[in-house]
Tab-separated table of C-alpha atoms and ligand atoms in Angstrom:
chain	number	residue	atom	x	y	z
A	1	UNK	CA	94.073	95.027	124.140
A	2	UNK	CA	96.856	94.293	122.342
A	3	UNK	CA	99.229	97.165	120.634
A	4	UNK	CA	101.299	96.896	117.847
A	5	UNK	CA	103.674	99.336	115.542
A	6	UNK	CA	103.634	99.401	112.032
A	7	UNK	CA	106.421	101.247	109.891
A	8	UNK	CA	106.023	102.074	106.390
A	9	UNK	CA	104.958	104.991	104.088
A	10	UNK	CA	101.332	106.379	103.577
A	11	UNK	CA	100.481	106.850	100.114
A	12	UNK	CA	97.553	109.595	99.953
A	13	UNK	CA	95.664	108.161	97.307
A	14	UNK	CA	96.374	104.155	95.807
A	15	UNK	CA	95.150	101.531	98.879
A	16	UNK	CA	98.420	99.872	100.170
A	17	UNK	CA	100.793	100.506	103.042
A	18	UNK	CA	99.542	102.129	106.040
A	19	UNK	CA	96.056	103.480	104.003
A	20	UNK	CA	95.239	99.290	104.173
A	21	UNK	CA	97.435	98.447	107.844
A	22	UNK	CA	95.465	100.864	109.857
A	23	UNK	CA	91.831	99.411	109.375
A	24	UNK	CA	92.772	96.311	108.892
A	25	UNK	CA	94.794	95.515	111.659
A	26	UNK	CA	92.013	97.967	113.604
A	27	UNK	CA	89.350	95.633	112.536
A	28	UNK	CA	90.863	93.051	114.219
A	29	UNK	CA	90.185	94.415	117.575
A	30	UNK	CA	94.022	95.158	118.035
A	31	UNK	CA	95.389	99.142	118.250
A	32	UNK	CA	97.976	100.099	115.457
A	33	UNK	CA	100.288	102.831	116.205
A	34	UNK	CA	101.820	104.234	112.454
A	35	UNK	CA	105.328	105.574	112.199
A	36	UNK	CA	105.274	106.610	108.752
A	37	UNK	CA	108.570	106.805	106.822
A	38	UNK	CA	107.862	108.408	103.531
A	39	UNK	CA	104.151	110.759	102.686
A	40	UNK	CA	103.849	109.533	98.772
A	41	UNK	CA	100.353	111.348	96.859
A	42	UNK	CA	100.151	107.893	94.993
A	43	UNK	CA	101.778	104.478	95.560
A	44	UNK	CA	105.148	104.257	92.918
A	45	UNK	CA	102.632	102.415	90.085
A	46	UNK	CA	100.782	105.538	89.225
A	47	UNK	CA	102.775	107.547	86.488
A	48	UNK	CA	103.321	110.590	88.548
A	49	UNK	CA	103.828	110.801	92.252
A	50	UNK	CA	105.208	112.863	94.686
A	51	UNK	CA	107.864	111.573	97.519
A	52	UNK	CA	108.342	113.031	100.665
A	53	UNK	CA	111.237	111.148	102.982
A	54	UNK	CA	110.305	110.727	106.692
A	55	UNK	CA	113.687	109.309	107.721
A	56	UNK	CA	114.599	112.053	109.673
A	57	UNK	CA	111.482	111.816	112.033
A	58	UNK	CA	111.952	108.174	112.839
A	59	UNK	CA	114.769	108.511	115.322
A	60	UNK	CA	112.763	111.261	117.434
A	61	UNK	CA	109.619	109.979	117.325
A	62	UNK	CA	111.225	106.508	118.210
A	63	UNK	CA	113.317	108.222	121.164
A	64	UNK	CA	109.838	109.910	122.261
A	65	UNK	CA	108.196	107.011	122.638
A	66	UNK	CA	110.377	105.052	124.234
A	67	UNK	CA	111.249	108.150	127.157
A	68	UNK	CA	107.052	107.448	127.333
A	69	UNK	CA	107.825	104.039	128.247
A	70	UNK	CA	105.013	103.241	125.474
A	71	UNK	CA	105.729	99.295	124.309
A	72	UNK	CA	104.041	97.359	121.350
A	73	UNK	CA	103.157	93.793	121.218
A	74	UNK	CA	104.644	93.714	117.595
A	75	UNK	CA	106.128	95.366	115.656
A	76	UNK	CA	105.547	95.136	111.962
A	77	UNK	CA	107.160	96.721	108.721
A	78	UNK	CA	106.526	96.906	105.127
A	79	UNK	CA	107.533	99.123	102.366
A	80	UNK	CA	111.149	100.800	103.387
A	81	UNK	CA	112.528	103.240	100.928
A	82	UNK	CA	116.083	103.175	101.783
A	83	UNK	CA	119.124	101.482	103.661
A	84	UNK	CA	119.535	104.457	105.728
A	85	UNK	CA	115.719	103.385	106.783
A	86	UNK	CA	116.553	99.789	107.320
A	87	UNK	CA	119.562	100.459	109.629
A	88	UNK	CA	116.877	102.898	111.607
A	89	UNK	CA	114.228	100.030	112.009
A	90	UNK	CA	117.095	97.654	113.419
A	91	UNK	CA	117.559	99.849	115.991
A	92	UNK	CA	113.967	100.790	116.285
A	93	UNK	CA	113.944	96.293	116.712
A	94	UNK	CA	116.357	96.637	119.164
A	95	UNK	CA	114.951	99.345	121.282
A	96	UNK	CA	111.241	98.364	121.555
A	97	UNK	CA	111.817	94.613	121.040
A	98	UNK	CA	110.420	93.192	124.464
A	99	UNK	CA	110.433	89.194	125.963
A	100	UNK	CA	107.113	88.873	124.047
A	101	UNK	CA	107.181	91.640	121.004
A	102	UNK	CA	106.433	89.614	117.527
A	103	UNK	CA	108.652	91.283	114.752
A	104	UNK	CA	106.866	90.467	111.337
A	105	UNK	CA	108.841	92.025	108.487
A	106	UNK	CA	106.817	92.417	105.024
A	107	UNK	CA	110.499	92.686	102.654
A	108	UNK	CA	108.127	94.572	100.345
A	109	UNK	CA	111.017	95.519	96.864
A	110	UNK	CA	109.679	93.214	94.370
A	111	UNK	CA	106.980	90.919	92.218
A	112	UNK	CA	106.836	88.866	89.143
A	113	UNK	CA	110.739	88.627	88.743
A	114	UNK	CA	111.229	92.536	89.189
A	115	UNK	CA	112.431	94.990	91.465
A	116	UNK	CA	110.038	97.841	92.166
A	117	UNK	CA	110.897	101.593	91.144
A	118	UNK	CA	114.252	102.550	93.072
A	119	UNK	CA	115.072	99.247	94.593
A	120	UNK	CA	118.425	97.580	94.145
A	121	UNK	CA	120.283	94.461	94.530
A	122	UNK	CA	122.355	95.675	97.463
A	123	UNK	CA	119.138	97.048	99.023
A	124	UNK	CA	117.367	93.411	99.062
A	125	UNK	CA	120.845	92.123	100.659
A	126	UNK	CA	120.268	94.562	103.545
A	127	UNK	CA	116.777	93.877	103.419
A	128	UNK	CA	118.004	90.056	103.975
A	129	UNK	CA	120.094	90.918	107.129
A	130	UNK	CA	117.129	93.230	108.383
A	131	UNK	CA	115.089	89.673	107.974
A	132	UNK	CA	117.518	88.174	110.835
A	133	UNK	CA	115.910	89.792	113.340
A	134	UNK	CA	112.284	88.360	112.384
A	135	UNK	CA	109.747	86.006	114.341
A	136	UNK	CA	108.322	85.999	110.809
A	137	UNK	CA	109.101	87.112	106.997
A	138	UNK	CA	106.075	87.294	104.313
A	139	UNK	CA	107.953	87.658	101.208
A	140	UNK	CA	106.445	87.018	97.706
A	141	UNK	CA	108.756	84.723	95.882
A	142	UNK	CA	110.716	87.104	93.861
A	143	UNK	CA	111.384	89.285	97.149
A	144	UNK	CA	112.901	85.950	98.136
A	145	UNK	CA	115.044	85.322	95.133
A	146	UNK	CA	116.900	88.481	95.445
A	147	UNK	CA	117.206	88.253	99.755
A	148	UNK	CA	118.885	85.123	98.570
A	149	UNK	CA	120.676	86.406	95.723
A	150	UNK	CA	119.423	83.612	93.789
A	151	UNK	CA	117.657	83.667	90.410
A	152	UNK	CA	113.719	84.051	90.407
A	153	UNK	CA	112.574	80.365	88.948
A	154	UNK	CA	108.669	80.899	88.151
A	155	UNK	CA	108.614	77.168	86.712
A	156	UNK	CA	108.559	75.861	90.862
A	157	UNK	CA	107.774	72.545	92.464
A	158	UNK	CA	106.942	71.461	95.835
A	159	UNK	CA	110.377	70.726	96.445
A	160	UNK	CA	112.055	73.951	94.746
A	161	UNK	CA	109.375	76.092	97.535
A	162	UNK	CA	110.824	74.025	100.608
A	163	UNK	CA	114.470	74.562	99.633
A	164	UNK	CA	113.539	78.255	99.432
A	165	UNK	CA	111.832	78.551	102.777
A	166	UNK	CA	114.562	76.538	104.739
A	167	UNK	CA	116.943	79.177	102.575
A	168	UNK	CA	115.233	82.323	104.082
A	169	UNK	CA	114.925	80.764	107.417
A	170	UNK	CA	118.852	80.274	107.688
A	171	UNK	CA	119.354	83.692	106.914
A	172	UNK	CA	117.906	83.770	110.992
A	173	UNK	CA	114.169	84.475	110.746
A	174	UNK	CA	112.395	81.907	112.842
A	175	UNK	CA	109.094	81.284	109.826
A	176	UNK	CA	108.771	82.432	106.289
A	177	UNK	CA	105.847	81.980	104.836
A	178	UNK	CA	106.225	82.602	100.854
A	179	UNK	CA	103.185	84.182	99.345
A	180	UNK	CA	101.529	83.766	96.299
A	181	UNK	CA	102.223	80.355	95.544
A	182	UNK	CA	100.970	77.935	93.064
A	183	UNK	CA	100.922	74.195	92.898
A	184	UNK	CA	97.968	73.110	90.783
A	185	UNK	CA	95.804	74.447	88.116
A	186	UNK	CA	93.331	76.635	89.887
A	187	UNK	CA	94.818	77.060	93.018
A	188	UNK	CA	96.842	79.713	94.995
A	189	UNK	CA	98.077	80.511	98.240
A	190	UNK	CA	100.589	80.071	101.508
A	191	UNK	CA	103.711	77.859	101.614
A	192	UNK	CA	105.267	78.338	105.244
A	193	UNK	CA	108.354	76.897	107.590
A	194	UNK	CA	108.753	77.001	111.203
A	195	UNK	CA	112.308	76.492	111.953
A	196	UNK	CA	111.596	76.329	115.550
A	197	UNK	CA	109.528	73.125	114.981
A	198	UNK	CA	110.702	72.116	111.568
A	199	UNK	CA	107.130	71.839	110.254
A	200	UNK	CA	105.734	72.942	106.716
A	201	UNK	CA	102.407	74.266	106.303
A	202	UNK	CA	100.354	74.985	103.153
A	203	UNK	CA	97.297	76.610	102.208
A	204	UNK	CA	95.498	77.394	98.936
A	205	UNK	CA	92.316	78.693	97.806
A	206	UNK	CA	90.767	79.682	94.168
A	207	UNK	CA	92.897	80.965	92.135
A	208	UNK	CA	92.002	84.272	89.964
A	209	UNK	CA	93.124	85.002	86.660
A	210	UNK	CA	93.787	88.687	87.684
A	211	UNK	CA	96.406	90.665	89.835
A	212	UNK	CA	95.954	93.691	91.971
A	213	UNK	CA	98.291	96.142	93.716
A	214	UNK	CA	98.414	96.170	97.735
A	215	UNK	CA	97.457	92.411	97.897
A	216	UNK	CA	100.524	91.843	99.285
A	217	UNK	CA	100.458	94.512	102.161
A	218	UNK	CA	96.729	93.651	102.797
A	219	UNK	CA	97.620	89.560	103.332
A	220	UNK	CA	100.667	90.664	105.803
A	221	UNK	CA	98.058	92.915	107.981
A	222	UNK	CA	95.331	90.742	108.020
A	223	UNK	CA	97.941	87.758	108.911
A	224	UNK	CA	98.963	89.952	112.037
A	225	UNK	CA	95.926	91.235	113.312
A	226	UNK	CA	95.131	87.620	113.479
A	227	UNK	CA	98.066	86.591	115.203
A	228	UNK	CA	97.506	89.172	118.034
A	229	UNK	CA	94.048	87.945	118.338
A	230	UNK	CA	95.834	84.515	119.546
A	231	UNK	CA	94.912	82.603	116.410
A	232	UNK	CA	97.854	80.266	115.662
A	233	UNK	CA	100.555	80.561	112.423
A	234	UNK	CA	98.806	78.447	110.502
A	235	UNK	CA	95.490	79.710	110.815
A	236	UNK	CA	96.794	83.375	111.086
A	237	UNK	CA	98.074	82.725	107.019
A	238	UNK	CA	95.210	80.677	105.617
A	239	UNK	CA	92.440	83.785	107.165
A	240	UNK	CA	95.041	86.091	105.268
A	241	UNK	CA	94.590	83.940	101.972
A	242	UNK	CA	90.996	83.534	102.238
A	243	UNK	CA	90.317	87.464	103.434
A	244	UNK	CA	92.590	88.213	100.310
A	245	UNK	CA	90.721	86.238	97.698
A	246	UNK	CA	87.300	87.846	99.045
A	247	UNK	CA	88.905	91.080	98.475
A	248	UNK	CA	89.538	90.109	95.055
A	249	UNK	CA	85.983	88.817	94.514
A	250	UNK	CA	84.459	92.016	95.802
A	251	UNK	CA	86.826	93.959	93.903
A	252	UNK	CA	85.944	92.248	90.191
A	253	UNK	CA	82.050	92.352	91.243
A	254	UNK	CA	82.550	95.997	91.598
A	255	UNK	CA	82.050	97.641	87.770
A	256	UNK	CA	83.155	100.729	89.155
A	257	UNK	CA	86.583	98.956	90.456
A	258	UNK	CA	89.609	101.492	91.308
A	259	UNK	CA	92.446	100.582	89.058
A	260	UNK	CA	95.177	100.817	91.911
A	261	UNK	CA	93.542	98.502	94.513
A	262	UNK	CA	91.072	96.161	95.830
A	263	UNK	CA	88.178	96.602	97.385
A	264	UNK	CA	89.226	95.692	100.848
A	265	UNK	CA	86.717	97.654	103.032
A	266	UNK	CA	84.137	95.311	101.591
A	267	UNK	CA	85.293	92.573	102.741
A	268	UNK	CA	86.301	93.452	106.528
A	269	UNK	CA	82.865	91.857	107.703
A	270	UNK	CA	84.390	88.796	106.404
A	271	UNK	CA	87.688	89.568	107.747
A	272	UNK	CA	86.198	90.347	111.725
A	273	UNK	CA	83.727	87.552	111.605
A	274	UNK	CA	86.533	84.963	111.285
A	275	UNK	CA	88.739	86.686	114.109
A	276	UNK	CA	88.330	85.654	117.984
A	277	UNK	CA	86.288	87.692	120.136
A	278	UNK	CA	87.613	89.014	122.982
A	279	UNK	CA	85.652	88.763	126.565
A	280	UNK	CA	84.311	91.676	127.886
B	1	LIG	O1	102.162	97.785	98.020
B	1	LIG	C1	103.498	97.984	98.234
B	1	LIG	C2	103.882	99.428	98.140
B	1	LIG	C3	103.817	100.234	99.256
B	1	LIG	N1	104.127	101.542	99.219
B	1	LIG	C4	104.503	102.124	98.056
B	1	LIG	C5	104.582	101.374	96.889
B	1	LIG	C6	104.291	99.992	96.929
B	1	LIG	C7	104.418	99.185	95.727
B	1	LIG	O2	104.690	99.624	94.652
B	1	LIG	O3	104.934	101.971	95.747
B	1	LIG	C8	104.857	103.584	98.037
């Protein structure tokens, strides 16, 4: 069985980070260590929350594990709080990354044109250099516009989403795949580049007239348990897409919908019955 890390904060109460990494990336048959970095009560959306900084315990814990010998077939981050964090995963890269460990780096700072509470320009610029080191960055395409230090240009075309791709990809990830793009009426989904092959992918589904929070950190889990379960790139993004957009059905059928999240757990069946078995 395959075993992958995951770094980024728990947030008690709200559905994202490690609250939707754990069973998701469980559900797909794979095991998911957790090296949290921050204990929040509430993701940063809610109007109150409380922040507790983990930094400190990522350099033991990392040093613990490694004395253990303990290795991970991935490794796989999302929200990071702070550059003194960043500069703590690199090395965290550089100590566990193995011949065949995946890094897939979430650059989670951003949506809809704006930084999240706290972030900074400077911070998506280390964020950008942190990207370097990835097998494969699943940015949203604001996070890209400020990695790139470009402006965010919501009027795209086909074109404008290559030139942004090849962009991130020369910053030394090997694939991006932008999220949350749209090229027709209706439609939504995956715009990817392999710079290893030189080969664009795309992949779009129904479009819904509504937004959630922890889509984002629910399509980069589901896209990696995937990919440890041997399913290809390609397929690994458009299971993400499709898993996503059931979430989002389940969660507008629900009258009694959370506002802070979907409704994820409803739609794991889904999720597992698309995934590979393994043999026994
Ligand atoms: O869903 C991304 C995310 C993760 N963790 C925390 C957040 C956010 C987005 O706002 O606040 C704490």
């Amino acid at each position: 069985m395959k075993r992958i890390m995951t770094v980024q904060d728990i947030s008690c109460v709200g559905k994202c980070s490690l609250t939707v990494a754990l069973p998701i990336i469980s559900a797909a048959g794979v095991e998911c260590g957790v090296l949290p970095t921050a204990v929040l009560s509430t993701h940063t959306a809610f109007p109150k929350f409380t922040f507790r900084d983990l930094t400190d315990e990522i350099e033991p814990i990392s040093n613990t594990l490694k004395e253990l010998d303990i290795g991970f077939d991935a490794i796989y981050t999302g929200y990071l709080g702070s550059e003194r964090q960043l500069a703590l995963v690199d090395k965290f890269f550089e100590d566990f990354k193995g011949e065949n460990t995946l890094i897939v780096i979430d650059p989670v700072m951003a949506d809809n044109g704006v930084l999240y509470k706290g972030f900074t320009e400077k911070f998506a610029a280390s964020m950008a250099k942190l990207c370097s080191k990835a097998d494969l960055i699943i940015p949203n395409l604001t996070e890209a516009s400020f990695m790139l230090g470009i402006e965010y240009n919501p009027d795209y075309n086909e074109d404008y989403v290559r030139y942004v791709l090849k962009k991130l990809t020369e910053l030394g990830a090997k694939r991006a795949a932008l999220t949350g793009i749209s090229l027709k009426n209706g439609e939504i989904g995956v715009y990817y580049y392999d710079s290893t092959t030189d080969s664009y992918y795309s992949y779009f589904n129904e479009y819904l007239p509504v937004s959630y929070h922890g889509t984002g950190d629910i399509y980069a889990s589901a896209t990696l348990g995937a990919l440890m379960r041997g399913m290809s790139y390609e397929d690994s993004l458009s299971l993400a897409t499709d898993f996503t957009l059931e979430c989002m059905k389940y969660t507008l059928a629900d009258e009694n919908r959370r506002f802070y999240g979907v409704n994820f757990e409803e739609a794991l069946p889904f999720y597992i019955s698309r995934i590979p078995m393994p043999a026994k």
